[in-house]
């Protein structure tokens, strides 16, 4: 017996629109089953996971803080994925952006100027973009697979950061803890509103997502991205270069990941330390797909995934379950999004014929 | 055995009101068909007439919605190709299913039940191939074989099952006229042995030449059953199309202008292991001329189009010139700005993006040549969708593109309508140079005649038109000059009225200046 996926002639438009919500529903159900299996009351667990964080100002700010990098990275990745370039290494570009941006407040910590913050942000973008330039170069000129190269570069970035904060950049005043010196006040990203910690990073995320949405919808560049993503050959016929598109999309997504990195470090953490991201670069992949690779959808998806982080922390406290539960939810969500999309486009067919029979002739 | 003699007995295969529905669409609608033992029976029809669907039901690939298939008078159900083979039905598909990296014998063995030794297969295959005049080397790798030879593998593969009925789907579409002649000899042998052949084609001359009877399909229904030899090509075409097809008025009396398109010693190495290298291609097209390039598929047509369109520019600027300016090293956008237009062979994913609406597919080809009209906002490049939609509507109206909505996805159009749009998209610009690869491949007769007439009219208006085509009928309809491409080499161009099919056939085989006798033994 063999399982085949057969393309549906007319995939339902209704279900295509509903797919992310369907995936959400299935995730919640599967999550409830998971809570029940580990002996917790599923209803109250799901309540504290998904509802409670929405009910107080403090956790709404936390959601905005966590959504900012997810949306920034996810929006950049959506452009990449739309153009058929598969940057999986946003986590590494996030870290490299954070490191590059931190050069100013860590190395030149005696320099005090209003220029410090803008310079940090620019450096952050450049750092992320340059790190993404490595897989871009390898793909454009050596024909390597960017999925592998960009992913492997993540681990290099993580270890490089680890080495920096334990070695050359370790703060002299930190009693040998592996952290850099605290950033000076002018190197800290200002808060958005007085009521809580949410910082300008969230504004960057919204601006970037709306900007990219406008680009995709109205400009020739957006058209070029769509065409090259659907058919390289048609893009070539239109006079678009897929090589240039590799560079454009990788540098753009890398730059936005870098901006997310420096915004996180400057706005939330205030220094460099060995771990600066709970996997934002990877979670943003889920955000991009949950948001239908549409930058506006990604804003909503980013907020929801941020809720899973905050909710995960909440159930950790109230029900004393492992914080791994957050990753499980995110994994479930990606699984259901992708399978809903697949089953809307394809139907499953079981083929019972013997192998020998089915290989006869070219009856297609 | 003649058609008259055979019709006395009971038919080998009979089909009674066979129907296949896809949703509410009837691809085959109450088809009746009788095939007598020992006859070559033609199944005629345009693309989309239901020929393939019918044949797939006979070969067990598709299950009929209703109706009956009778084999030697007995009702049968054919659930799979294997069942069809066991009954005694063999089929040679239009698109071969061969593994290029394997040998002939290995490819044949793959279709047989496991456990038969390869040497036995090779022995049997070479016995059959000699018996039927289909020379084949069982040890040869498929990748090294010509299309005609690959087709022989498929035929031998079908013959190994000792079938009583052999179905051939458009077998000559990939053959030179000489290769086709050899195929017809083989078919005559099969017929002499009392085997039946169901021969699917839309080439009327062939059908008249070799077939005893013909069944004509249109829109899934039988519109005629006749003896093709009693009919004229025009009467057969009328049965196929349902009305008289407008004949193309050729551009015989054009005034010749300047050389607008020229290739000088154009050489391009093969980009991939399966590509063809272009060798020293020289051609000139003047304003008012239609130069048609004939040739069997896979002899460098695609590569020539790529080099002339600038999708893959060449290092030497002088190798290609457009309107007297060197353009060899320029990309497709620059060449468009010099006044050239292009229509590639593949509609889906090359000339058009199927998932995008028609108006976006207009932007695809004209985003720079019509930058002033279609784009706003300077460097931002904001697409003026409203303007593009109006232009798209104009093209659809001019070319009579039939579509389901105002601006549907390109992929939802039928092949003929999409092709009309793609050609119209270029004609709308009045290009000085138009380069078209396989303009009417897989297009219905009505649309094909419309497209051909448009090409001829463009040349009449003073443009230079280059048509690359495998279809000799088309070439003779539109061309003022004809050249032939073979293994990446281009022959000299001859005035169309000086060439015959036979001469073109010789050039297709790359047999410059050899006698016909030598050619016949070349394969």
Coordinates of N, CA and C in Angstrom, one line a residue, chain A residues 41-131:
Chain A
X41 N -5.5 20.0 34.7 CA -6.9 20.3 34.2 C -6.7 21.1 32.9
X42 N -7.2 20.5 31.8 CA -6.9 21.2 30.5 C -7.6 22.6 30.4
X43 N -8.8 22.7 31.0 CA -9.5 24.0 30.8 C -8.7 25.1 31.5
X44 N -8.4 24.9 32.8 CA -7.7 26.0 33.5 C -6.3 26.2 32.9
X45 N -5.7 25.1 32.5 CA -4.3 25.3 31.9 C -4.4 26.1 30.6
X46 N -5.4 25.8 29.8 CA -5.5 26.6 28.5 C -5.9 28.0 28.8
X47 N -6.7 28.2 29.9 CA -7.1 29.5 30.3 C -5.9 30.3 30.7
X48 N -5.0 29.8 31.5 CA -3.9 30.5 32.0 C -2.9 30.7 30.8
X49 N -2.9 29.8 29.9 CA -2.0 29.9 28.8 C -2.4 30.9 27.8
X50 N -3.7 30.9 27.4 CA -4.1 31.8 26.3 C -4.9 33.0 26.7
X51 N -5.6 33.0 27.8 CA -6.5 34.1 28.1 C -5.9 35.0 29.2
X52 N -5.4 34.5 30.2 CA -4.9 35.3 31.3 C -3.9 36.4 30.9
X53 N -3.0 36.0 30.0 CA -2.0 37.1 29.6 C -2.7 38.3 29.0
X54 N -3.8 38.1 28.4 CA -4.5 39.2 27.7 C -5.2 40.1 28.7
X55 N -5.2 39.7 30.0 CA -6.1 40.5 30.9 C -5.3 41.5 31.7
X56 N -4.0 41.5 31.7 CA -3.4 42.6 32.4 C -2.3 43.3 31.6
X57 N -2.2 44.6 32.0 CA -1.3 45.5 31.2 C 0.1 45.0 31.1
X58 N 0.6 44.5 32.2 CA 2.0 44.1 32.3 C 2.3 43.0 31.2
X59 N 1.4 42.0 31.1 CA 1.6 40.9 30.2 C 1.3 41.4 28.7
X60 N 0.4 42.4 28.6 CA 0.2 42.9 27.2 C 1.5 43.5 26.7
X61 N 2.2 44.2 27.6 CA 3.5 44.8 27.2 C 4.5 43.7 26.9
X62 N 4.5 42.6 27.7 CA 5.4 41.5 27.4 C 5.1 40.9 26.0
X63 N 3.8 40.8 25.7 CA 3.5 40.3 24.4 C 4.0 41.2 23.3
X64 N 3.9 42.5 23.5 CA 4.4 43.4 22.5 C 5.9 43.3 22.3
X65 N 6.6 43.1 23.5 CA 8.1 43.0 23.4 C 8.5 41.7 22.7
X66 N 7.7 40.7 22.9 CA 8.1 39.4 22.2 C 7.6 39.4 20.8
X67 N 6.5 40.1 20.5 CA 6.0 40.1 19.2 C 6.9 40.9 18.2
X68 N 7.6 41.9 18.8 CA 8.4 42.8 17.9 C 9.4 42.0 17.1
X69 N 10.3 41.2 17.7 CA 11.3 40.5 16.9 C 10.6 39.5 16.0
X70 N 9.5 38.9 16.5 CA 8.9 37.9 15.6 C 8.3 38.5 14.4
X71 N 7.7 39.7 14.5 CA 7.1 40.3 13.3 C 8.2 40.8 12.4
X72 N 9.2 41.5 13.0 CA 10.3 42.0 12.2 C 11.0 40.9 11.3
X73 N 11.3 39.8 12.0 CA 12.0 38.7 11.3 C 11.0 38.1 10.4
X74 N 9.8 37.8 10.9 CA 8.8 37.1 10.0 C 8.5 37.8 8.8
X75 N 8.4 39.2 8.9 CA 8.1 39.9 7.7 C 9.2 39.8 6.6
X76 N 10.4 39.9 7.1 CA 11.6 39.8 6.2 C 11.6 38.4 5.6
X77 N 11.4 37.4 6.4 CA 11.4 36.0 5.9 C 10.3 35.8 4.9
X78 N 9.2 36.4 5.0 CA 8.1 36.2 4.1 C 8.5 36.7 2.7
X79 N 9.3 37.7 2.6 CA 9.7 38.2 1.3 C 10.7 37.2 0.7
X80 N 11.6 36.6 1.6 CA 12.5 35.6 1.2 C 11.7 34.4 0.6
X81 N 10.8 33.9 1.4 CA 10.1 32.7 1.0 C 9.2 32.9 -0.2
X82 N 8.6 34.1 -0.3 CA 7.8 34.4 -1.5 C 8.7 34.3 -2.7
X83 N 10.0 34.7 -2.6 CA 10.8 34.7 -3.8 C 11.5 33.4 -3.9
X84 N 11.1 32.4 -3.2 CA 11.7 31.0 -3.3 C 13.1 31.0 -2.8
X85 N 13.5 31.8 -1.8 CA 14.8 31.7 -1.1 C 14.5 31.3 0.3
X86 N 15.1 30.2 0.8 CA 14.7 29.7 2.0 C 15.7 29.9 3.1
X87 N 15.7 31.1 3.7 CA 16.6 31.5 4.7 C 16.0 31.0 6.0
X88 N 16.8 30.0 6.6 CA 16.4 29.4 7.8 C 17.2 29.9 9.0
X89 N 18.2 30.8 8.6 CA 19.2 31.2 9.6 C 18.9 32.5 10.3
X90 N 17.7 33.0 10.3 CA 17.4 34.3 10.9 C 17.9 34.4 12.3
X91 N 17.9 33.3 13.1 CA 18.4 33.3 14.4 C 19.8 33.7 14.5
X92 N 20.6 33.2 13.6 CA 22.0 33.6 13.5 C 22.2 35.1 13.1
X93 N 21.3 35.5 12.1 CA 21.4 36.9 11.7 C 20.9 37.9 12.8
X94 N 20.0 37.4 13.6 CA 19.5 38.1 14.8 C 20.7 38.4 15.8
X95 N 21.4 37.3 16.0 CA 22.6 37.3 17.0 C 23.7 38.2 16.4
X96 N 24.0 38.1 15.1 CA 25.1 38.9 14.6 C 24.7 40.4 14.5
X97 N 23.4 40.6 14.3 CA 22.9 42.0 14.3 C 23.1 42.6 15.7
X98 N 22.8 41.8 16.7 CA 22.9 42.2 18.1 C 24.4 42.5 18.4
X99 N 25.3 41.6 18.0 CA 26.7 41.8 18.2 C 27.2 43.1 17.5
X100 N 26.8 43.2 16.2 CA 27.3 44.4 15.4 C 26.8 45.7 16.1
X101 N 25.6 45.7 16.4 CA 25.0 46.9 17.0 C 25.7 47.2 18.4
X102 N 26.1 46.1 19.1 CA 26.6 46.3 20.4 C 28.1 46.8 20.4
X103 N 28.7 46.9 19.2 CA 30.1 47.4 19.1 C 30.1 48.8 19.7
X104 N 29.1 49.6 19.4 CA 29.2 51.0 19.8 C 29.1 51.1 21.3
X105 N 28.1 50.6 22.0 CA 28.1 50.7 23.5 C 29.1 49.9 24.2
X106 N 29.6 48.8 23.6 CA 30.5 48.0 24.4 C 32.0 48.4 24.2
X107 N 32.3 48.6 22.9 CA 33.7 48.9 22.6 C 34.0 50.4 22.9
X108 N 33.1 51.2 22.4 CA 33.2 52.7 22.6 C 32.3 53.2 23.7
X109 N 32.5 52.6 24.9 CA 31.5 52.9 25.9 C 31.7 54.3 26.5
X110 N 32.9 54.9 26.2 CA 33.1 56.2 26.7 C 32.5 57.3 25.9
X111 N 32.0 56.9 24.7 CA 31.5 57.9 23.7 C 30.0 58.1 24.0
X112 N 29.7 59.3 24.4 CA 28.3 59.6 24.7 C 27.8 60.6 23.7
X113 N 26.7 60.3 23.0 CA 26.2 61.2 22.0 C 24.8 60.7 21.6
X114 N 23.9 61.6 21.2 CA 22.6 61.1 20.7 C 22.7 60.3 19.5
X115 N 23.9 60.3 18.8 CA 24.1 59.4 17.6 C 24.2 58.0 18.0
X116 N 24.5 57.7 19.3 CA 24.8 56.3 19.6 C 23.7 55.3 19.2
X117 N 22.5 55.7 19.6 CA 21.4 54.7 19.3 C 21.2 54.5 17.8
X118 N 21.0 55.6 17.0 CA 20.8 55.4 15.6 C 21.9 54.6 15.0
X119 N 23.2 54.9 15.4 CA 24.3 54.1 14.8 C 24.2 52.7 15.2
X120 N 23.8 52.4 16.4 CA 23.7 51.0 16.8 C 22.6 50.3 15.9
X121 N 21.5 50.9 15.7 CA 20.5 50.3 14.9 C 21.0 50.0 13.4
X122 N 21.7 51.0 12.9 CA 22.2 50.8 11.5 C 23.2 49.7 11.5
X123 N 24.1 49.7 12.5 CA 25.1 48.6 12.6 C 24.4 47.2 12.7
X124 N 23.3 47.2 13.5 CA 22.6 46.0 13.7 C 22.1 45.4 12.4
X125 N 21.5 46.4 11.6 CA 21.0 45.9 10.3 C 22.1 45.4 9.4
X126 N 23.2 46.2 9.4 CA 24.3 45.8 8.5 C 24.9 44.4 9.0
X127 N 25.0 44.3 10.3 CA 25.5 43.0 10.8 C 24.7 41.8 10.4
X128 N 23.4 42.0 10.5 CA 22.5 40.9 10.1 C 22.5 40.6 8.6
X129 N 22.6 41.7 7.8 CA 22.6 41.6 6.4 C 23.9 40.9 5.9
X130 N 25.0 41.3 6.5 CA 26.3 40.8 6.1 C 26.3 39.3 6.4
X131 N 25.7 38.9 7.6 CA 25.7 37.5 7.9 C 24.9 36.7 7.0

